[in-house]
mmCIF file of C-alpha atoms and ligand atoms in Angstrom:
data_model
loop_
_atom_site.group_PDB
_atom_site.id
_atom_site.type_symbol
_atom_site.label_atom_id
_atom_site.label_comp_id
_atom_site.label_asym_id
_atom_site.label_seq_id
_atom_site.Cartn_x
_atom_site.Cartn_y
_atom_site.Cartn_z
ATOM 1 C CA MET A 1 40.028 -7.622 -26.323
ATOM 2 C CA ALA A 2 43.219 -9.651 -26.323
ATOM 3 C CA ASP A 3 45.197 -6.561 -25.315
ATOM 4 C CA VAL A 4 42.765 -5.733 -22.501
ATOM 5 C CA CYS A 5 42.854 -9.315 -21.274
ATOM 6 C CA GLN A 6 46.628 -9.352 -21.363
ATOM 7 C CA LYS A 7 46.887 -6.029 -19.527
ATOM 8 C CA VAL A 8 44.418 -6.964 -16.785
ATOM 9 C CA THR A 9 45.252 -10.628 -16.169
ATOM 10 C CA GLY A 10 48.504 -11.354 -17.947
ATOM 11 C CA GLN A 11 46.623 -14.155 -19.764
ATOM 12 C CA ASN A 12 45.926 -14.504 -23.457
ATOM 13 C CA GLU A 13 42.947 -16.858 -23.407
ATOM 14 C CA TYR A 14 39.446 -15.643 -22.796
ATOM 15 C CA THR A 15 35.835 -16.207 -23.748
ATOM 16 C CA VAL A 16 33.392 -13.426 -24.575
ATOM 17 C CA ASP A 17 29.668 -13.150 -23.807
ATOM 18 C CA PHE A 18 27.779 -10.273 -25.353
ATOM 19 C CA ASP A 19 25.044 -8.489 -23.449
ATOM 20 C CA ASN A 20 23.050 -6.154 -25.628
ATOM 21 C CA ASP A 21 20.320 -5.429 -23.104
ATOM 22 C CA GLY A 22 19.635 -2.005 -21.738
ATOM 23 C CA TYR A 23 20.462 1.490 -22.812
ATOM 24 C CA ASN A 24 23.723 3.358 -22.326
ATOM 25 C CA ILE A 25 25.281 0.995 -19.835
ATOM 26 C CA GLY A 26 28.700 2.451 -20.395
ATOM 27 C CA ARG A 27 30.526 0.826 -23.317
ATOM 28 C CA LEU A 28 31.321 -1.623 -20.639
ATOM 29 C CA ALA A 29 32.958 -5.015 -20.492
ATOM 30 C CA THR A 30 33.403 -7.003 -17.317
ATOM 31 C CA LEU A 31 36.188 -9.491 -17.004
ATOM 32 C CA GLU A 32 36.221 -12.172 -14.343
ATOM 33 C CA TYR A 33 39.449 -13.899 -13.421
ATOM 34 C CA GLN A 34 40.339 -15.772 -10.245
ATOM 35 C CA GLY A 35 37.367 -14.300 -8.382
ATOM 36 C CA ARG A 36 38.230 -10.722 -9.284
ATOM 37 C CA LYS A 37 35.786 -8.709 -11.363
ATOM 38 C CA THR A 38 37.234 -6.021 -13.582
ATOM 39 C CA PHE A 39 35.012 -3.427 -15.216
ATOM 40 C CA ILE A 40 36.461 -1.994 -18.423
ATOM 41 C CA SER A 41 34.930 1.084 -19.993
ATOM 42 C CA PHE A 42 36.013 1.821 -23.552
ATOM 43 C CA SER A 43 36.458 5.363 -24.808
ATOM 44 C CA GLU A 44 34.084 6.662 -27.435
ATOM 45 C CA VAL A 45 35.382 5.959 -30.910
ATOM 46 C CA GLU A 46 34.752 9.449 -32.180
ATOM 47 C CA ILE A 47 35.845 12.159 -29.746
ATOM 48 C CA ARG A 48 34.136 15.421 -30.630
ATOM 49 C CA SER A 49 32.594 17.471 -27.861
ATOM 50 C CA ARG A 50 32.586 17.394 -24.086
ATOM 51 C CA ASN A 51 29.145 15.869 -24.343
ATOM 52 C CA SER A 52 29.827 12.999 -26.695
ATOM 53 C CA SER A 53 33.103 11.979 -25.120
ATOM 54 C CA PHE A 54 32.053 11.067 -21.608
ATOM 55 C CA GLN A 55 28.473 10.022 -22.113
ATOM 56 C CA SER A 56 29.151 6.367 -21.308
ATOM 57 C CA PHE A 57 31.740 6.453 -18.622
ATOM 58 C CA PRO A 58 29.719 7.720 -15.600
ATOM 59 C CA SER A 59 27.206 4.904 -15.949
ATOM 60 C CA ALA A 60 30.073 2.387 -16.129
ATOM 61 C CA LEU A 61 31.603 3.896 -12.983
ATOM 62 C CA SER A 62 28.241 3.936 -11.213
ATOM 63 C CA ARG A 63 27.599 0.282 -12.071
ATOM 64 C CA TYR A 64 31.039 -0.598 -10.803
ATOM 65 C CA ILE A 65 30.458 1.214 -7.506
ATOM 66 C CA LEU A 66 27.059 -0.409 -7.023
ATOM 67 C CA ASP A 67 28.328 -3.927 -7.801
ATOM 68 C CA GLU A 68 28.188 -6.117 -4.722
ATOM 69 C CA ASN A 69 31.395 -7.992 -5.453
ATOM 70 C CA GLN A 70 34.062 -6.514 -3.149
ATOM 71 C CA ASN A 71 36.973 -7.933 -5.162
ATOM 72 C CA LYS A 72 36.666 -5.558 -8.102
ATOM 73 C CA GLU A 73 38.367 -2.819 -10.039
ATOM 74 C CA ILE A 74 37.463 -0.393 -12.804
ATOM 75 C CA CYS A 75 39.568 0.435 -15.838
ATOM 76 C CA PHE A 76 39.386 2.773 -18.780
ATOM 77 C CA TYR A 77 40.688 1.733 -22.154
ATOM 78 C CA PHE A 78 41.294 4.045 -25.109
ATOM 79 C CA HIS A 79 39.665 2.333 -28.056
ATOM 80 C CA PRO A 80 42.248 1.689 -30.812
ATOM 81 C CA ASP A 81 39.976 3.290 -33.425
ATOM 82 C CA THR A 82 39.557 6.485 -31.422
ATOM 83 C CA THR A 83 39.729 9.654 -33.506
ATOM 84 C CA GLY A 84 39.727 13.307 -32.452
ATOM 85 C CA ASN A 85 41.583 15.293 -29.825
ATOM 86 C CA TRP A 86 41.397 13.387 -26.546
ATOM 87 C CA GLU A 87 44.057 15.511 -24.864
ATOM 88 C CA THR A 88 42.319 18.894 -24.379
ATOM 89 C CA PRO A 89 42.662 20.560 -20.953
ATOM 90 C CA TYR A 90 39.048 19.654 -20.223
ATOM 91 C CA PHE A 91 39.580 15.979 -21.037
ATOM 92 C CA ILE A 92 42.751 15.861 -18.957
ATOM 93 C CA PHE A 93 40.802 17.391 -16.080
ATOM 94 C CA MET A 94 38.185 14.660 -16.461
ATOM 95 C CA TYR A 95 40.810 11.890 -16.616
ATOM 96 C CA ARG A 96 42.316 13.239 -13.410
ATOM 97 C CA LEU A 97 38.900 13.140 -11.720
ATOM 98 C CA MET A 98 38.513 9.566 -12.944
ATOM 99 C CA ARG A 99 41.941 8.654 -11.586
ATOM 100 C CA THR A 100 40.970 10.259 -8.262
ATOM 101 C CA ALA A 101 37.912 7.988 -8.285
ATOM 102 C CA ASN A 102 40.358 5.028 -8.498
ATOM 103 C CA VAL A 103 39.991 4.332 -12.206
ATOM 104 C CA ASN A 104 42.972 2.513 -13.739
ATOM 105 C CA PHE A 105 43.957 3.575 -17.226
ATOM 106 C CA LEU A 106 45.095 0.501 -19.116
ATOM 107 C CA ASN A 107 46.695 2.111 -22.141
ATOM 108 C CA ALA A 108 46.954 5.840 -21.346
ATOM 109 C CA ASN A 109 50.705 5.817 -21.988
ATOM 110 C CA GLU A 110 49.975 5.060 -25.648
ATOM 111 C CA TYR A 111 47.570 8.009 -25.961
ATOM 112 C CA LEU A 112 48.638 10.774 -23.565
ATOM 113 C CA ARG A 113 51.907 12.656 -23.323
ATOM 114 C CA SER A 114 52.005 12.666 -19.523
ATOM 115 C CA PRO A 115 50.758 10.252 -16.885
ATOM 116 C CA ILE A 116 47.385 10.921 -15.288
ATOM 117 C CA THR A 117 47.698 11.948 -11.645
ATOM 118 C CA SER A 118 45.010 12.003 -8.965
ATOM 119 C CA PHE A 119 43.919 15.239 -7.366
ATOM 120 C CA THR A 120 45.254 15.410 -3.848
ATOM 121 C CA SER A 121 42.598 17.586 -2.194
ATOM 122 C CA PRO A 122 39.318 19.368 -2.942
ATOM 123 C CA GLU A 123 41.274 22.647 -3.108
ATOM 124 C CA ASP A 124 43.454 21.099 -5.799
ATOM 125 C CA ILE A 125 40.307 20.467 -7.876
ATOM 126 C CA ILE A 126 38.903 23.961 -7.177
ATOM 127 C CA LEU A 127 42.151 25.536 -8.362
ATOM 128 C CA HIS A 128 42.306 23.538 -11.590
ATOM 129 C CA LYS A 129 38.673 24.120 -12.369
ATOM 130 C CA ASP A 130 39.165 27.841 -11.874
ATOM 131 C CA GLN A 131 42.203 27.883 -14.184
ATOM 132 C CA MET A 132 40.244 25.993 -16.820
ATOM 133 C CA ARG A 133 37.367 28.432 -16.558
ATOM 134 C CA SER A 134 39.608 31.473 -16.913
ATOM 135 C CA ARG A 135 40.996 30.000 -20.129
ATOM 136 C CA ASN A 136 37.527 29.248 -21.426
ATOM 137 C CA PRO A 137 35.000 31.550 -19.749
ATOM 138 C CA GLY A 138 32.173 30.131 -21.860
ATOM 139 C CA ASN A 139 32.564 26.810 -20.090
ATOM 140 C CA ARG A 140 29.550 27.080 -17.823
ATOM 141 C CA SER A 141 29.222 23.899 -15.939
ATOM 142 C CA THR A 142 29.554 22.665 -12.416
ATOM 143 C CA TYR A 143 31.013 24.653 -9.548
ATOM 144 C CA LEU A 144 32.839 23.505 -6.466
ATOM 145 C CA THR A 145 33.297 25.814 -3.503
ATOM 146 C CA ARG A 146 33.156 25.902 0.287
ATOM 147 C CA GLY A 147 30.215 27.118 2.333
ATOM 148 C CA PRO A 148 30.085 28.993 5.658
ATOM 149 C CA GLN A 149 30.491 25.818 7.742
ATOM 150 C CA ASN A 150 33.539 24.776 5.722
ATOM 151 C CA GLN A 151 31.414 22.186 3.933
ATOM 152 C CA LEU A 152 32.219 21.500 0.300
ATOM 153 C CA GLN A 153 29.418 22.523 -2.012
ATOM 154 C CA ILE A 154 29.004 21.218 -5.525
ATOM 155 C CA PHE A 155 26.547 23.061 -7.744
ATOM 156 C CA GLY A 156 25.921 20.480 -10.416
ATOM 157 C CA LYS A 157 23.869 20.806 -13.540
ATOM 158 C CA THR A 158 21.742 17.861 -14.527
ATOM 159 C CA TYR A 159 21.746 17.903 -18.318
ATOM 160 C CA GLY A 160 24.025 16.815 -21.140
ATOM 161 C CA ALA A 161 27.779 16.960 -20.595
ATOM 162 C CA ASN A 162 27.315 18.721 -17.261
ATOM 163 C CA LYS A 163 25.542 15.783 -15.707
ATOM 164 C CA TYR A 164 28.492 13.513 -16.543
ATOM 165 C CA GLU A 165 30.892 16.020 -15.060
ATOM 166 C CA THR A 166 28.750 16.364 -11.923
ATOM 167 C CA THR A 167 28.647 12.594 -11.437
ATOM 168 C CA ILE A 168 32.386 12.043 -11.874
ATOM 169 C CA LEU A 169 33.205 15.068 -9.713
ATOM 170 C CA CYS A 170 31.050 13.709 -6.869
ATOM 171 C CA LEU A 171 32.593 10.248 -7.101
ATOM 172 C CA ALA A 172 36.122 11.723 -7.133
ATOM 173 C CA ILE A 173 35.405 14.100 -4.231
ATOM 174 C CA SER A 174 34.076 11.163 -2.223
ATOM 175 C CA GLU A 175 37.607 9.729 -2.231
ATOM 176 C CA ILE A 176 39.415 12.838 -0.989
ATOM 177 C CA ALA A 177 36.910 15.025 0.894
ATOM 178 C CA ASN A 178 37.855 15.861 4.460
ATOM 179 C CA THR A 179 34.504 17.471 5.326
ATOM 180 C CA ASP A 180 30.814 17.092 4.509
ATOM 181 C CA VAL A 181 29.942 17.507 0.862
ATOM 182 C CA GLU A 182 26.650 18.904 -0.381
ATOM 183 C CA LEU A 183 25.566 18.389 -3.960
ATOM 184 C CA TYR A 184 22.942 20.811 -5.199
ATOM 185 C CA GLU A 185 21.267 19.579 -8.339
ATOM 186 C CA ILE A 186 20.680 22.583 -10.587
ATOM 187 C CA GLU A 187 17.721 22.366 -12.934
ATOM 188 C CA GLU A 188 18.798 22.432 -16.566
ATOM 189 C CA GLY A 189 17.104 21.640 -19.848
ATOM 190 C CA GLY A 190 13.928 20.647 -17.995
ATOM 191 C CA LEU A 191 15.834 18.040 -15.980
ATOM 192 C CA THR A 192 15.991 18.546 -12.240
ATOM 193 C CA LYS A 193 17.797 15.410 -11.185
ATOM 194 C CA LEU A 194 20.829 13.345 -12.088
ATOM 195 C CA PRO A 195 20.184 9.869 -13.515
ATOM 196 C CA GLN A 196 19.054 7.521 -10.714
ATOM 197 C CA THR A 197 22.042 5.160 -11.125
ATOM 198 C CA SER A 198 24.420 8.111 -10.657
ATOM 199 C CA LYS A 199 22.576 9.229 -7.538
ATOM 200 C CA ASP A 200 22.557 5.700 -6.126
ATOM 201 C CA ALA A 201 26.299 5.378 -6.710
ATOM 202 C CA ILE A 202 27.070 8.793 -5.189
ATOM 203 C CA GLU A 203 24.918 8.113 -2.129
ATOM 204 C CA SER A 204 26.342 4.612 -1.637
ATOM 205 C CA LEU A 205 29.761 6.133 -0.923
ATOM 206 C CA GLY A 206 28.218 8.019 2.018
ATOM 207 C CA VAL A 207 30.164 11.260 1.625
ATOM 208 C CA VAL A 208 28.040 13.449 -0.651
ATOM 209 C CA HIS A 209 24.540 14.483 0.426
ATOM 210 C CA ILE A 210 22.229 15.378 -2.440
ATOM 211 C CA PHE A 211 19.836 18.329 -2.398
ATOM 212 C CA THR A 212 17.442 19.125 -5.190
ATOM 213 C CA SER A 213 16.889 22.700 -6.281
ATOM 214 C CA ASN A 214 14.077 23.701 -8.577
ATOM 215 C CA ARG A 215 11.717 26.551 -9.218
ATOM 216 C CA THR A 216 9.013 25.247 -6.860
ATOM 217 C CA ILE A 217 11.405 24.972 -3.917
ATOM 218 C CA GLU A 218 12.898 28.387 -4.728
ATOM 219 C CA ARG A 219 9.438 29.957 -4.853
ATOM 220 C CA ILE A 220 8.416 28.571 -1.460
ATOM 221 C CA ASP A 221 11.655 29.835 0.069
ATOM 222 C CA PHE A 222 11.159 33.248 -1.561
ATOM 223 C CA GLU A 223 7.627 33.548 -0.227
ATOM 224 C CA GLU A 224 8.580 32.518 3.298
ATOM 225 C CA ASN A 225 11.884 34.327 3.833
ATOM 226 C CA ASP A 226 13.308 37.775 3.247
ATOM 227 C CA SER A 227 16.909 36.646 3.329
ATOM 228 C CA LEU A 228 16.724 34.268 0.412
ATOM 229 C CA ARG A 229 19.137 31.355 0.800
ATOM 230 C CA SER A 230 18.712 30.317 -2.749
ATOM 231 C CA VAL A 231 20.809 27.668 -4.436
ATOM 232 C CA GLN A 232 19.900 29.020 -7.857
ATOM 233 C CA TYR A 233 20.975 32.529 -6.826
ATOM 234 C CA ILE A 234 24.377 31.309 -5.628
ATOM 235 C CA TYR A 235 24.718 29.326 -8.847
ATOM 236 C CA ASN A 236 23.871 32.427 -10.910
ATOM 237 C CA LEU A 237 26.479 34.443 -9.005
ATOM 238 C CA LEU A 238 29.117 31.747 -9.547
ATOM 239 C CA GLU A 239 28.260 31.757 -13.224
ATOM 240 C CA LYS A 240 28.457 35.531 -13.546
ATOM 241 C CA LEU A 241 31.175 36.452 -11.055
ATOM 242 C CA GLY A 242 33.272 33.303 -10.910
ATOM 243 C CA ASP A 243 34.683 31.930 -7.680
ATOM 244 C CA LYS A 244 33.817 33.648 -4.412
ATOM 245 C CA LYS A 245 35.819 36.852 -3.904
ATOM 246 C CA CYS A 246 34.702 40.035 -2.111
ATOM 247 C CA ALA A 247 34.056 42.825 -4.633
ATOM 248 C CA LEU A 248 35.303 45.454 -2.162
ATOM 249 C CA CYS A 249 38.399 43.888 -0.595
ATOM 250 C CA GLU A 250 39.296 40.893 -2.814
ATOM 251 C CA CYS A 251 39.125 38.495 0.134
ATOM 252 C CA ASP A 252 38.748 35.035 -1.394
ATOM 253 C CA ILE A 253 38.321 32.844 1.682
ATOM 254 C CA PRO A 254 35.124 31.116 0.522
ATOM 255 C CA GLN A 255 33.836 30.321 4.011
ATOM 256 C CA ILE A 256 33.345 34.043 4.765
ATOM 257 C CA ILE A 257 32.066 35.174 1.361
ATOM 258 C CA GLN A 258 28.333 35.594 0.852
ATOM 259 C CA GLY A 259 26.051 36.369 -2.052
ATOM 260 C CA ALA A 260 24.752 39.883 -1.284
ATOM 261 C CA HIS A 261 21.637 41.233 -2.990
ATOM 262 C CA ILE A 262 21.964 44.729 -4.399
ATOM 263 C CA TRP A 263 18.210 45.293 -4.538
ATOM 264 C CA PRO A 264 17.168 43.481 -1.333
ATOM 265 C CA VAL A 265 14.629 40.660 -1.409
ATOM 266 C CA ALA A 266 12.440 42.432 1.162
ATOM 267 C CA ASP A 267 12.242 45.507 -1.118
ATOM 268 C CA ILE A 268 11.444 43.399 -4.190
ATOM 269 C CA LYS A 269 8.585 41.736 -2.328
ATOM 270 C CA ARG A 270 6.967 45.112 -1.715
ATOM 271 C CA GLU A 271 6.687 45.863 -5.467
ATOM 272 C CA ASN A 272 2.979 45.133 -5.615
ATOM 273 C CA HIS A 273 2.606 45.732 -9.340
ATOM 274 C CA LEU A 274 4.853 42.728 -10.121
ATOM 275 C CA THR A 275 3.741 39.090 -10.324
ATOM 276 C CA GLN A 276 5.298 36.528 -7.977
ATOM 277 C CA ASP A 277 7.225 35.097 -10.942
ATOM 278 C CA GLU A 278 8.663 38.487 -11.881
ATOM 279 C CA LYS A 279 9.682 39.117 -8.275
ATOM 280 C CA LEU A 280 11.369 35.729 -8.030
ATOM 281 C CA ASN A 281 13.306 36.395 -11.250
ATOM 282 C CA LEU A 282 14.601 39.689 -9.817
ATOM 283 C CA ALA A 283 15.592 37.962 -6.580
ATOM 284 C CA LEU A 284 17.512 35.257 -8.444
ATOM 285 C CA ASP A 285 19.151 37.478 -11.075
ATOM 286 C CA GLY A 286 22.951 37.202 -11.078
ATOM 287 C CA ASP A 287 23.172 40.936 -11.953
ATOM 288 C CA ASN A 288 21.385 41.688 -8.693
ATOM 289 C CA GLY A 289 24.270 40.553 -6.563
ATOM 290 C CA LEU A 290 27.859 40.736 -5.436
ATOM 291 C CA TRP A 291 30.224 38.483 -3.589
ATOM 292 C CA LEU A 292 30.966 40.275 -0.333
ATOM 293 C CA CYS A 293 32.907 39.173 2.735
ATOM 294 C CA ASN A 294 30.974 39.038 6.005
ATOM 295 C CA ASN A 295 32.311 42.490 6.992
ATOM 296 C CA HIS A 296 31.428 44.268 3.779
ATOM 297 C CA HIS A 297 28.040 42.572 3.551
ATOM 298 C CA LYS A 298 27.121 43.778 7.022
ATOM 299 C CA LEU A 299 28.542 47.252 6.385
ATOM 300 C CA LEU A 300 26.495 47.550 3.203
ATOM 301 C CA ASP A 301 23.258 46.284 4.708
ATOM 302 C CA SER A 302 23.549 48.638 7.676
ATOM 303 C CA HIS A 303 24.187 51.534 5.241
ATOM 304 C CA ILE A 304 27.566 52.345 6.809
ATOM 305 C CA ILE A 305 28.883 52.054 3.282
ATOM 306 C CA LYS A 306 26.770 52.724 0.208
ATOM 307 C CA LEU A 307 26.952 51.861 -3.487
ATOM 308 C CA PHE A 308 26.374 54.587 -6.034
ATOM 309 C CA GLU A 309 25.117 54.495 -9.586
ATOM 310 C CA ASP A 310 28.579 55.305 -10.944
ATOM 311 C CA ASN A 311 29.752 52.053 -9.285
ATOM 312 C CA THR A 312 31.684 53.820 -6.536
ATOM 313 C CA VAL A 313 31.343 52.929 -2.880
ATOM 314 C CA LYS A 314 31.415 55.564 -0.140
ATOM 315 C CA TYR A 315 31.219 55.644 3.655
ATOM 316 C CA LYS A 316 28.934 57.520 6.006
ATOM 317 C CA SER A 317 30.370 60.964 6.735
ATOM 318 C CA SER A 318 29.248 60.786 10.348
ATOM 319 C CA LEU A 319 31.798 58.071 11.192
ATOM 320 C CA ASN A 320 34.673 59.120 13.438
ATOM 321 C CA GLU A 321 38.240 59.177 12.204
ATOM 322 C CA SER A 322 39.324 55.815 13.536
ATOM 323 C CA GLN A 323 36.251 54.189 12.003
ATOM 324 C CA SER A 324 36.706 55.786 8.612
ATOM 325 C CA ASN A 325 40.418 54.931 8.680
ATOM 326 C CA TYR A 326 39.583 51.323 9.418
ATOM 327 C CA LEU A 327 37.087 51.204 6.552
ATOM 328 C CA SER A 328 39.605 52.764 4.161
ATOM 329 C CA GLU A 329 42.095 50.147 5.217
ATOM 330 C CA ILE A 330 39.838 47.162 4.557
ATOM 331 C CA THR A 331 38.093 48.559 1.475
ATOM 332 C CA THR A 332 40.776 48.197 -1.157
ATOM 333 C CA ASN A 333 38.318 48.663 -4.042
ATOM 334 C CA ASN A 334 36.465 51.967 -3.828
ATOM 335 C CA ARG A 335 34.535 51.109 -6.959
ATOM 336 C CA LEU A 336 33.021 47.873 -8.187
ATOM 337 C CA PRO A 337 35.355 45.940 -10.490
ATOM 338 C CA GLU A 338 34.924 46.829 -14.186
ATOM 339 C CA ASN A 339 34.486 43.233 -15.254
ATOM 340 C CA ILE A 340 31.306 42.724 -13.233
ATOM 341 C CA VAL A 341 29.397 45.980 -13.685
ATOM 342 C CA ASN A 342 26.782 46.373 -16.380
ATOM 343 C CA GLU A 343 23.657 48.405 -17.007
ATOM 344 C CA SER A 344 21.365 45.976 -15.285
ATOM 345 C CA MET A 345 23.528 46.046 -12.158
ATOM 346 C CA SER A 346 23.459 49.879 -12.120
ATOM 347 C CA GLU A 347 19.662 49.773 -12.286
ATOM 348 C CA TYR A 348 19.599 47.536 -9.227
ATOM 349 C CA ILE A 349 21.790 50.062 -7.422
ATOM 350 C CA VAL A 350 19.310 52.849 -8.246
ATOM 351 C CA LYS A 351 16.440 50.719 -6.973
ATOM 352 C CA ARG A 352 18.345 49.849 -3.814
ATOM 353 C CA ASN A 353 19.094 53.465 -3.034
ATOM 354 C CA ARG A 354 15.462 54.584 -3.367
ATOM 355 C CA ASN A 355 14.830 52.903 -0.013
ATOM 356 C CA ILE A 356 17.893 54.151 1.844
ATOM 357 C CA PRO A 357 17.427 57.246 4.062
ATOM 358 C CA VAL A 358 19.274 60.259 2.649
ATOM 359 C CA GLU A 359 22.535 60.929 4.456
ATOM 360 C CA GLU A 360 25.956 62.343 3.685
ATOM 361 C CA TYR A 361 28.539 59.919 2.317
ATOM 362 C CA ALA A 362 32.234 60.566 1.776
ATOM 363 C CA ASP A 363 34.738 59.239 -0.758
ATOM 364 C CA PHE A 364 37.371 56.752 0.273
ATOM 365 C CA ILE A 365 40.824 58.195 -0.135
ATOM 366 C CA ASN A 366 42.879 55.378 -1.633
HETATM 367 ZN ZN1 ZN B 401 35.323 42.458 1.809
#
């Protein structure tokens, strides 16, 4: 306490009031000095997993944001008894998000080898998150990408460690976003929403708009529309395929990449022997989809190009030379990438092709 007091105010004298009310309010101390209110969140003493290490901080940050006092700051203090590895790539990523959300680290120089720097743009965060995921593909969590209107989209899970990450990510993005931000809450572990304090804090900053996604909403959308604009489906594709990148040309401009069904929703709906639940599962299945750029999506859906069971893609033989040359030029992958194909995906291709009129298709020469 003396060290914290010294670091925040330069003073050595202080009085302490304990407040043991409430649950999980963030290992939080508030310090008031000369009209300024400083919130100090202490690290967990025992650092083990992603989950246990940040369970307090988001509520501290949310309480800070919602505090009416305008003369305020928030700090993070590594507890002197802290044990464990607090310097993993994931933790550093989280510290950087915290720094981006204007958190001051009081004693980071005693615990970390390099200073914590803010992220400078949403793309900076997307890049680092992607690098972290490629090092640890099992790290299924939140996703940040851009949608067709250039809006930032956060697909945030609502349970355990993921809900802390979602909250801090939203609060950090609020500081640096240059466009609208949409947060889609992804149902997880029976929870469909972030904690109310987190939501209040996120919404109070006025940048991130929160949308809830759950099975009921998905089912209504499925029943009413053939071109399913499903949040859960996009999430499943992000989880299976990673960041948006066209499977046929490697274009990775997220604004023009769409989730394309292999077995189309309209076809699935006509399978009368299936229950509504079974149909919805097929429509949301990550194996039943590809990232495709606008061009390749349209070309596929108009059957100008066609997928085959052996994972190759071919073009309609009736195209003229300039058309087929153009398609060869833009279709750099004439088969689906090895790392995304599996048996289930091949079955969807077979089902798709049952409903496509028989025509001649030719191999790409490249
Ligand atoms: Zn493409």
